[in-house]
mmCIF file of C-alpha atoms in Angstrom:
data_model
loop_
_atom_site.group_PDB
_atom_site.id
_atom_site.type_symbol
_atom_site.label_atom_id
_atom_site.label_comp_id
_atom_site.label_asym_id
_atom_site.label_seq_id
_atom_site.Cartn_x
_atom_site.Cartn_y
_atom_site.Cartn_z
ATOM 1 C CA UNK A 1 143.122 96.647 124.237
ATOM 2 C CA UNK A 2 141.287 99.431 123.316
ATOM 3 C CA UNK A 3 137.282 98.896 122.959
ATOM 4 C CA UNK A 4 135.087 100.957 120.300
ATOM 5 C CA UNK A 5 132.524 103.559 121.824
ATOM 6 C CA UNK A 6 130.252 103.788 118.998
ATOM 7 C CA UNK A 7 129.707 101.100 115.911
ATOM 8 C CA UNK A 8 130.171 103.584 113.025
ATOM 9 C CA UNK A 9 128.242 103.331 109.215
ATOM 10 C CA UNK A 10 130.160 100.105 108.390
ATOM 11 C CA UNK A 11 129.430 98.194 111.210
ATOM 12 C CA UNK A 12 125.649 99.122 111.465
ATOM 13 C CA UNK A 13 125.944 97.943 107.651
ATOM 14 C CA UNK A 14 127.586 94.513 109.196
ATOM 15 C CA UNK A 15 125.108 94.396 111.831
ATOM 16 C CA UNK A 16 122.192 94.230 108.924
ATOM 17 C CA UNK A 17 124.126 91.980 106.973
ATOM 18 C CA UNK A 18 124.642 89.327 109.578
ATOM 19 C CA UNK A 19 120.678 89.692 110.748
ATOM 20 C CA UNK A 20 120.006 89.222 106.862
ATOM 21 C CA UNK A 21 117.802 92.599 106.895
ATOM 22 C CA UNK A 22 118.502 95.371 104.244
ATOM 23 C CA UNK A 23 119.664 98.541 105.943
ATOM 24 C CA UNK A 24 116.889 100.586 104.495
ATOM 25 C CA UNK A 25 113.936 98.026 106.123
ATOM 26 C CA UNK A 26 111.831 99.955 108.510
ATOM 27 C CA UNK A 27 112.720 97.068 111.045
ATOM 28 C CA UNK A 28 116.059 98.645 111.568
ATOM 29 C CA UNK A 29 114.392 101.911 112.387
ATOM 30 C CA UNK A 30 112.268 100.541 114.766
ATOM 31 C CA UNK A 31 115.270 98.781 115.977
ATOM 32 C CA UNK A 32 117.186 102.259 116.569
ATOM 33 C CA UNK A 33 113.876 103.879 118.321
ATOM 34 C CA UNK A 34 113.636 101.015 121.013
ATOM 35 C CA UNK A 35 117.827 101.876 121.526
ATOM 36 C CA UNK A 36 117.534 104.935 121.983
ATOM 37 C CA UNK A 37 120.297 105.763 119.072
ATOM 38 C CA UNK A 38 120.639 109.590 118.578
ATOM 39 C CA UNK A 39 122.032 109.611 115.495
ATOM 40 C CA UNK A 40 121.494 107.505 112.177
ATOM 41 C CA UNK A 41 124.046 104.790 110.926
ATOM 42 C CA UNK A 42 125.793 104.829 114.665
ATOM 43 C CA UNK A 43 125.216 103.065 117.856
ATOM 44 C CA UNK A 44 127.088 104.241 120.999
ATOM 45 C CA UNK A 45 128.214 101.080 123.485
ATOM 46 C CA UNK A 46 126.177 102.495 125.745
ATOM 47 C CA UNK A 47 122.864 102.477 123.419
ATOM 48 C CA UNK A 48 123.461 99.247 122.091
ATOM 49 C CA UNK A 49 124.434 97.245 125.266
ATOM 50 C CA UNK A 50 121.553 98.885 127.662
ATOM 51 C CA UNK A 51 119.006 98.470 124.275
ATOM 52 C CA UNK A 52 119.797 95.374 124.182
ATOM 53 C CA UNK A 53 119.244 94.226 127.441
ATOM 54 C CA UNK A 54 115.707 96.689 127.235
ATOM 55 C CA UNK A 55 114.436 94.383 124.615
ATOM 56 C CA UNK A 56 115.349 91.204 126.281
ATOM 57 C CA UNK A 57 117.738 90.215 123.863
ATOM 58 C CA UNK A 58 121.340 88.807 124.260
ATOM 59 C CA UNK A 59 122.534 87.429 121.091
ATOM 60 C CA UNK A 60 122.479 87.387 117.090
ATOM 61 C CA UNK A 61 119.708 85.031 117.017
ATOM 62 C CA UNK A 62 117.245 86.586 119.080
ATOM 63 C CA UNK A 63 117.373 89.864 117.756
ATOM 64 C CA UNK A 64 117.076 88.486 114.401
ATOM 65 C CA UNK A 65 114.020 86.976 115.753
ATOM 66 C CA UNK A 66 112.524 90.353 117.044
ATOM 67 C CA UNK A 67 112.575 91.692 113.877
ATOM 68 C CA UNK A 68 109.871 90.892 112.284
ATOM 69 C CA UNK A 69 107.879 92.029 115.364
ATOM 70 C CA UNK A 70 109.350 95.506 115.327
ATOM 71 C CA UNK A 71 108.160 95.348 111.531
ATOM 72 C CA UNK A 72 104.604 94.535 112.835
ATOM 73 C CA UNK A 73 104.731 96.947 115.867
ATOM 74 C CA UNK A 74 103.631 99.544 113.336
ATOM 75 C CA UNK A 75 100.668 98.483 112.993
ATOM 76 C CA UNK A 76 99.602 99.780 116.748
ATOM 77 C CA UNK A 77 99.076 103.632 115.653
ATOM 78 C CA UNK A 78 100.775 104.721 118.861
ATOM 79 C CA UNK A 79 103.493 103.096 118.129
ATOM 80 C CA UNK A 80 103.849 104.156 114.917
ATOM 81 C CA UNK A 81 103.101 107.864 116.220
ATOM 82 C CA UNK A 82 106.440 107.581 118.937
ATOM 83 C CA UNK A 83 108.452 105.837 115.700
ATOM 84 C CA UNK A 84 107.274 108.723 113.320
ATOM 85 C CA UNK A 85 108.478 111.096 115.923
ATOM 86 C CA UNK A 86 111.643 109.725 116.793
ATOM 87 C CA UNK A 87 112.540 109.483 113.076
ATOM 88 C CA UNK A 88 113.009 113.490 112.439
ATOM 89 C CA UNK A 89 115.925 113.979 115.307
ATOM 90 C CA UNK A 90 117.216 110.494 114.223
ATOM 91 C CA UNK A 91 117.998 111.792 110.518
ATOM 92 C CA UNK A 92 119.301 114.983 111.565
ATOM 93 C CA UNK A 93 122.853 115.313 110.071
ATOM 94 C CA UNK A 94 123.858 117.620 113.236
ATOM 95 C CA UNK A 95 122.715 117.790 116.627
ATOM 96 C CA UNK A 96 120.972 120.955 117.383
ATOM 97 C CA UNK A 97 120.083 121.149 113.630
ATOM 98 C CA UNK A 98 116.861 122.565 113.169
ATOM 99 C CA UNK A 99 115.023 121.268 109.997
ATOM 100 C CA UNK A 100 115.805 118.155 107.828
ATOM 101 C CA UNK A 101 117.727 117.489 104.339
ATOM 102 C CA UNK A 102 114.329 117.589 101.717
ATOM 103 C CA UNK A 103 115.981 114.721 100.326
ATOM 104 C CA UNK A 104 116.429 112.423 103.943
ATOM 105 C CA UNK A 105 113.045 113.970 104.784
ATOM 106 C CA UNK A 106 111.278 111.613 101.761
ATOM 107 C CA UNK A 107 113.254 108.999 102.514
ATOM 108 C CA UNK A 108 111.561 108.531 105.301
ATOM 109 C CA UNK A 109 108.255 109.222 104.708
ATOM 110 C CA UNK A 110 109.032 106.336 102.004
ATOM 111 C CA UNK A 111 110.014 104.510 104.818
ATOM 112 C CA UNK A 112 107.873 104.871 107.114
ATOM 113 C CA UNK A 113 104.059 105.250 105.264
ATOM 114 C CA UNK A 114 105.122 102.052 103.129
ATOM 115 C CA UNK A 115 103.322 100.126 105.825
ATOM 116 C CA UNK A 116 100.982 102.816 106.900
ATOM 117 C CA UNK A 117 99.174 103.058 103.689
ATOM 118 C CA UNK A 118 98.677 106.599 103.334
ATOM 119 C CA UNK A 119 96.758 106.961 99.878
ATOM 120 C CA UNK A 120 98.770 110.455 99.068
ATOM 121 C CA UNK A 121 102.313 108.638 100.056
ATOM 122 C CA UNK A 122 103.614 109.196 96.381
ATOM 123 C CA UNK A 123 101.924 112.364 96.129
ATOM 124 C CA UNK A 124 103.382 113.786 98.398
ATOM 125 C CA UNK A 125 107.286 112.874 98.295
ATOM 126 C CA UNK A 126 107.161 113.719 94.970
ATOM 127 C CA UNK A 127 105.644 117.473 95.778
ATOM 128 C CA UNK A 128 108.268 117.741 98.019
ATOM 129 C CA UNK A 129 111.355 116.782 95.965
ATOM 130 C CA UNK A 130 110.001 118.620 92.761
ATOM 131 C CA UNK A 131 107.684 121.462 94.150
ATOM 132 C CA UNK A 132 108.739 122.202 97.303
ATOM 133 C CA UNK A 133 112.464 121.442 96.977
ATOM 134 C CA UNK A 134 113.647 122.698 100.338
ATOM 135 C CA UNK A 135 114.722 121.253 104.029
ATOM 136 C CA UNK A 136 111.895 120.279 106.045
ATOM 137 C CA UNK A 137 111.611 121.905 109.724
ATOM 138 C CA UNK A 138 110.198 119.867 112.520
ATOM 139 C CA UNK A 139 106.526 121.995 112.482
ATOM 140 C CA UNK A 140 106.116 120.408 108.992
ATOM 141 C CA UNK A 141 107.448 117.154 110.255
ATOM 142 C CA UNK A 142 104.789 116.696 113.320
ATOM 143 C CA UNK A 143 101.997 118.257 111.402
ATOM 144 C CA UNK A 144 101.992 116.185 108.679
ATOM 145 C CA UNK A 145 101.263 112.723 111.160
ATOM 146 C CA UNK A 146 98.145 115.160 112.021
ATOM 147 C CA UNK A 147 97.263 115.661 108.834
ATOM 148 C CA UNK A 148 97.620 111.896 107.535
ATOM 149 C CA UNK A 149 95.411 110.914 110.701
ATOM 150 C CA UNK A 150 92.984 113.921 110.353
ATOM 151 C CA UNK A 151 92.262 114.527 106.855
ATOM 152 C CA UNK A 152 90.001 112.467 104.620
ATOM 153 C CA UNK A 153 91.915 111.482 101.546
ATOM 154 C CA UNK A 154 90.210 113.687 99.459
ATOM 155 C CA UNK A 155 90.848 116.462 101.479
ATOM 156 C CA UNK A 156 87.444 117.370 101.697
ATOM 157 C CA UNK A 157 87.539 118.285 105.785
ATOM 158 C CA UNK A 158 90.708 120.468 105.299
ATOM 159 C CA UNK A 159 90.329 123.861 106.076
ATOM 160 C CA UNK A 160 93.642 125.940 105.508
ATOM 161 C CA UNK A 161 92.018 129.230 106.908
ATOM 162 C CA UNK A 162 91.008 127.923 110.087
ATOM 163 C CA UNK A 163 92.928 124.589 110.480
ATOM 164 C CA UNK A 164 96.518 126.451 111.162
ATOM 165 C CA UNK A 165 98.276 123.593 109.485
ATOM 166 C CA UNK A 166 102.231 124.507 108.040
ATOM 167 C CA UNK A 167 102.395 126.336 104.573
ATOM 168 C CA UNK A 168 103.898 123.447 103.479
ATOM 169 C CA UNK A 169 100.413 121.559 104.133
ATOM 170 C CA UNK A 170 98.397 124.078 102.335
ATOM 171 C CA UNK A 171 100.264 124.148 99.455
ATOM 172 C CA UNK A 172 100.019 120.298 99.200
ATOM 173 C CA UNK A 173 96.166 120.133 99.450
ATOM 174 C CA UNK A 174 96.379 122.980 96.675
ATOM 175 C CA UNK A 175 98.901 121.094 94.642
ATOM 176 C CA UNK A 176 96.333 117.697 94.974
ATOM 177 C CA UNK A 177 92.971 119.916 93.845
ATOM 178 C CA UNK A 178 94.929 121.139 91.208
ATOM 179 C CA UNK A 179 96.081 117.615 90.180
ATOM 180 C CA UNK A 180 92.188 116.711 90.143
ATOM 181 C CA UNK A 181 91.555 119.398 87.607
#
């Protein structure tokens, strides 16, 4: 009998159905990090079984259980941090590929700062899918977890000259004092 390597879209999709969690909860993320999954909607054997056993789990019922504490693990803001970072070569459609789909990119900043409660959260997806409107590269991706920790929400200890954040950045803080107008 042959045994599957990997468990594919459909049965990560199964996998959330029988822990009763929607695929799109941050849980599942969280869930992929402390695997170690490469890639998004797939598990290899190997990252399941040895994840698994990492988190002290061995059935249905106990991972189920976890979840809500991978949920809460957020909260710890180095946890978050490793999650946030993780999250960019998870969605990558390709290995090797160097910047990420605009529209994946959103998705998970909607993902992820639904429980961080970044004030600009909104603000900012939407810049990016209407204003910016192009694939997001990993610079943009790291910076902007600097800039959400660093920044006051009204942007008033930005500096774009000397701060040497992404373009991306600066036209965002632009984009919000031109909003305020």
């Amino acid at each position: 009998m042959h045994e599957p390597t990997k468990i594919l879209a459909e049965g990560v999709g199964q996998l959330c159905e029988d822990l009763e969690v929607d695929p799109s909860d941050v849980s599942v993320l969280v869930m992929a990090y402390e695997m170690g999954a490469q890639r998004m909607c797939e598990f290899t054997r190997d990252e399941f079984v040895t994840g698994l056993a990492s988190m002290g789990v061995d059935s249905l019922d106990a991972l189920k259980g976890r979840l809500p504490t991978m949920r809460d693990s957020l909260a710890s803001k180095d946890v978050f941090r490793e999650v946030y970072l993780f999250a960019f070569g998870f969605s990558l459609d390709e290995p090797g590929q160097r910047v990420l789909q605009c529209e994946v990119a959103v998705a998970m900043w909607r993902l992820l700062f639904a429980r961080h409660s970044w004030v600009h959260t909104g603000a900012w997806c939407d810049f990016v899918e209407t204003t910016y409107k192009r694939a997001v590269s990993r610079d943009a991706w790291m910076q902007l977890l600097d800039f959400v920790e660093q920044i006051e929400p009204d942007c008033s200890n930005y500096d774009a000259m000397g701060g040497a954040w992404h373009s991306l950045l600066d036209e965002f803080v632009e984009h919000l004092g031109a909003a305020d107008n």
